[in-house]
Amino acid sequence: MSGSPDRPAGIVTRSVAAVVDAAVVGLAEAAGYFAVAAVSYAAAPWSFRWPAPPPVFTGVLGGVFAIVYLTVSWRTLGRTYGGALLGLRVLTDGGRRLGWPRAALRALFYVVFPVGLLWVAVSPRRRSVPDVVLRTTVRYDWTTEGVSTKDPV
């Protein structure tokens, strides 16, 4: 295990979780690309060409998917797939599950300003910029059950 239970997670663990989550988003985007190609091929196999979406479209689509993935994961389970692999859970400073608005703002923050995660390395409380702004924390939590049953803030 990477850390003591209920202890704030450090930069290395959180960075590895972020890389795993980026891979999840990338694989989902690739799966979508191949699904579009398969439908296109099935519709007209004799004139099939691989789809060539503009890079801006691909980037925006990946960003939107990342925001949805992070928001839903943090709101429902308190963790993403990367967080689950590394035993991390995102909570409010009060130890509660994030509500939809806070989870969505946190996800938007991470997608638009990913360098904010680096603040964890110098923060005495191991908090990223979004953690400070939105009053959240990332803790080691290897339990498999859900977070506190208290109402989300």
Short mmCIF file of C-alpha atoms in Angstrom, two decimals:
data_model
loop_
_atom_site.label_atom_id
_atom_site.label_comp_id
_atom_site.label_asym_id
_atom_site.label_seq_id
_atom_site.Cartn_x
_atom_site.Cartn_y
_atom_site.Cartn_z
CA MET A 1 0.00 0.00 0.00
CA SER A 2 1.17 3.48 -0.85
CA GLY A 3 0.04 5.29 2.25
CA SER A 4 -1.56 5.15 5.65
CA PRO A 5 -5.36 5.09 5.75
CA ASP A 6 -6.99 8.51 5.87
CA ARG A 7 -3.68 10.28 5.19
CA PRO A 8 -3.51 12.90 2.41
CA ALA A 9 -2.10 11.43 -0.79
CA GLY A 10 1.19 12.72 -2.17
CA ILE A 11 2.28 13.91 -5.59
CA VAL A 12 3.65 10.59 -6.86
CA THR A 13 0.55 8.54 -6.07
CA ARG A 14 -1.77 11.22 -7.39
CA SER A 15 0.30 11.64 -10.56
CA VAL A 16 0.27 7.90 -11.26
CA ALA A 17 -3.52 7.86 -10.74
CA ALA A 18 -3.83 10.80 -13.16
CA VAL A 19 -1.79 8.95 -15.80
CA VAL A 20 -4.04 5.89 -15.42
CA ASP A 21 -7.11 8.10 -15.77
CA ALA A 22 -5.65 9.78 -18.86
CA ALA A 23 -5.13 6.31 -20.34
CA VAL A 24 -8.77 5.44 -19.58
CA VAL A 25 -9.92 8.58 -21.39
CA GLY A 26 -7.57 7.87 -24.31
CA LEU A 27 -8.76 4.27 -24.63
CA ALA A 28 -12.40 5.38 -24.53
CA GLU A 29 -11.72 7.94 -27.23
CA ALA A 30 -9.92 5.32 -29.35
CA ALA A 31 -12.83 2.90 -28.88
CA GLY A 32 -15.21 5.62 -30.06
CA TYR A 33 -13.03 6.26 -33.11
CA PHE A 34 -13.01 2.58 -34.04
CA ALA A 35 -16.78 2.34 -33.47
CA VAL A 36 -17.34 5.23 -35.89
CA ALA A 37 -14.99 3.56 -38.39
CA ALA A 38 -16.82 0.23 -38.04
CA VAL A 39 -20.21 1.83 -38.63
CA SER A 40 -18.81 3.73 -41.60
CA TYR A 41 -17.35 0.52 -43.04
CA ALA A 42 -20.57 -1.41 -42.47
CA ALA A 43 -22.59 1.30 -44.20
CA ALA A 44 -20.38 1.51 -47.31
CA PRO A 45 -17.52 -1.02 -47.41
CA TRP A 46 -16.70 -0.34 -51.07
CA SER A 47 -15.94 3.34 -50.43
CA PHE A 48 -14.59 3.13 -46.87
CA ARG A 49 -11.97 5.64 -45.71
CA TRP A 50 -10.66 5.93 -42.19
CA PRO A 51 -12.27 8.88 -40.40
CA ALA A 52 -9.97 11.90 -40.12
CA PRO A 53 -11.45 14.27 -37.55
CA PRO A 54 -9.69 17.60 -37.05
CA PRO A 55 -7.27 17.57 -34.09
CA VAL A 56 -9.26 20.35 -32.39
CA PHE A 57 -12.38 18.17 -32.47
CA THR A 58 -10.47 15.22 -31.03
CA GLY A 59 -8.99 17.39 -28.27
CA VAL A 60 -12.32 18.94 -27.33
CA LEU A 61 -14.06 15.56 -27.37
CA GLY A 62 -11.33 14.08 -25.14
CA GLY A 63 -11.63 17.02 -22.75
CA VAL A 64 -15.40 16.73 -22.54
CA PHE A 65 -15.19 12.98 -21.94
CA ALA A 66 -12.53 13.52 -19.25
CA ILE A 67 -14.73 16.06 -17.47
CA VAL A 68 -17.74 13.72 -17.54
CA TYR A 69 -15.64 10.72 -16.44
CA LEU A 70 -14.03 12.60 -13.53
CA THR A 71 -17.27 14.26 -12.43
CA VAL A 72 -19.30 11.06 -12.37
CA SER A 73 -16.50 9.07 -10.71
CA TRP A 74 -15.84 11.62 -7.96
CA ARG A 75 -19.54 12.21 -7.29
CA THR A 76 -20.69 8.59 -7.24
CA LEU A 77 -17.74 6.62 -5.86
CA GLY A 78 -15.37 9.31 -4.66
CA ARG A 79 -12.68 7.85 -6.89
CA THR A 80 -11.76 7.27 -10.50
CA TYR A 81 -10.35 4.02 -11.88
CA GLY A 82 -6.81 5.34 -11.29
CA GLY A 83 -7.76 6.38 -7.77
CA ALA A 84 -9.21 2.95 -7.04
CA LEU A 85 -6.05 1.21 -8.27
CA LEU A 86 -3.91 3.37 -5.98
CA GLY A 87 -6.29 3.48 -3.01
CA LEU A 88 -7.28 7.15 -3.29
CA ARG A 89 -10.58 8.83 -2.54
CA VAL A 90 -11.64 12.46 -3.11
CA LEU A 91 -13.68 14.03 -0.32
CA THR A 92 -14.67 17.47 0.89
CA ASP A 93 -12.56 18.92 3.69
CA GLY A 94 -15.35 17.75 6.01
CA GLY A 95 -14.91 14.13 4.89
CA ARG A 96 -18.04 13.98 2.77
CA ARG A 97 -18.69 12.82 -0.76
CA LEU A 98 -18.52 15.62 -3.36
CA GLY A 99 -21.80 16.98 -4.69
CA TRP A 100 -22.37 17.31 -8.44
CA PRO A 101 -21.39 21.00 -8.71
CA ARG A 102 -18.14 20.60 -6.77
CA ALA A 103 -17.23 17.39 -8.62
CA ALA A 104 -17.87 19.08 -11.98
CA LEU A 105 -15.86 22.19 -11.06
CA ARG A 106 -12.99 20.02 -9.82
CA ALA A 107 -13.04 18.00 -13.06
CA LEU A 108 -13.08 21.17 -15.16
CA PHE A 109 -10.19 22.56 -13.10
CA TYR A 110 -8.12 19.41 -13.66
CA VAL A 111 -8.74 19.29 -17.40
CA VAL A 112 -8.15 23.01 -18.02
CA PHE A 113 -5.35 23.52 -15.48
CA PRO A 114 -3.61 20.15 -14.94
CA VAL A 115 -0.41 21.81 -13.71
CA GLY A 116 -2.36 22.72 -10.56
CA LEU A 117 -1.70 19.17 -9.35
CA LEU A 118 1.98 20.07 -8.88
CA TRP A 119 1.10 22.25 -5.88
CA VAL A 120 0.76 18.97 -3.93
CA ALA A 121 4.57 18.67 -3.95
CA VAL A 122 5.07 21.91 -1.97
CA SER A 123 1.85 22.05 0.04
CA PRO A 124 2.30 21.03 3.69
CA ARG A 125 -1.23 19.55 3.60
CA ARG A 126 -0.63 17.81 0.24
CA ARG A 127 -3.30 19.81 -1.53
CA SER A 128 -3.47 20.73 -5.20
CA VAL A 129 -4.65 24.13 -6.40
CA PRO A 130 -8.17 22.75 -7.09
CA ASP A 131 -8.19 21.21 -3.58
CA VAL A 132 -7.42 24.60 -2.04
CA VAL A 133 -9.94 26.50 -4.16
CA LEU A 134 -12.77 23.95 -3.86
CA ARG A 135 -11.99 22.75 -0.31
CA THR A 136 -11.42 19.10 -1.23
CA THR A 137 -8.83 16.56 -0.22
CA VAL A 138 -7.46 13.32 -1.66
CA ARG A 139 -6.89 10.64 0.96
CA TYR A 140 -5.57 7.13 0.99
CA ASP A 141 -8.56 4.84 1.38
CA TRP A 142 -8.30 1.15 0.53
CA THR A 143 -11.86 0.34 1.61
CA THR A 144 -14.21 -0.99 -1.02
CA GLU A 145 -17.39 0.38 0.48
CA GLY A 146 -18.81 3.79 -0.33
CA VAL A 147 -17.94 7.00 1.42
CA SER A 148 -19.80 8.63 4.25
CA THR A 149 -23.57 8.56 4.00
CA LYS A 150 -23.73 12.22 4.96
CA ASP A 151 -25.38 14.45 2.40
CA PRO A 152 -22.95 15.91 -0.13
CA VAL A 153 -22.10 19.56 0.23
#
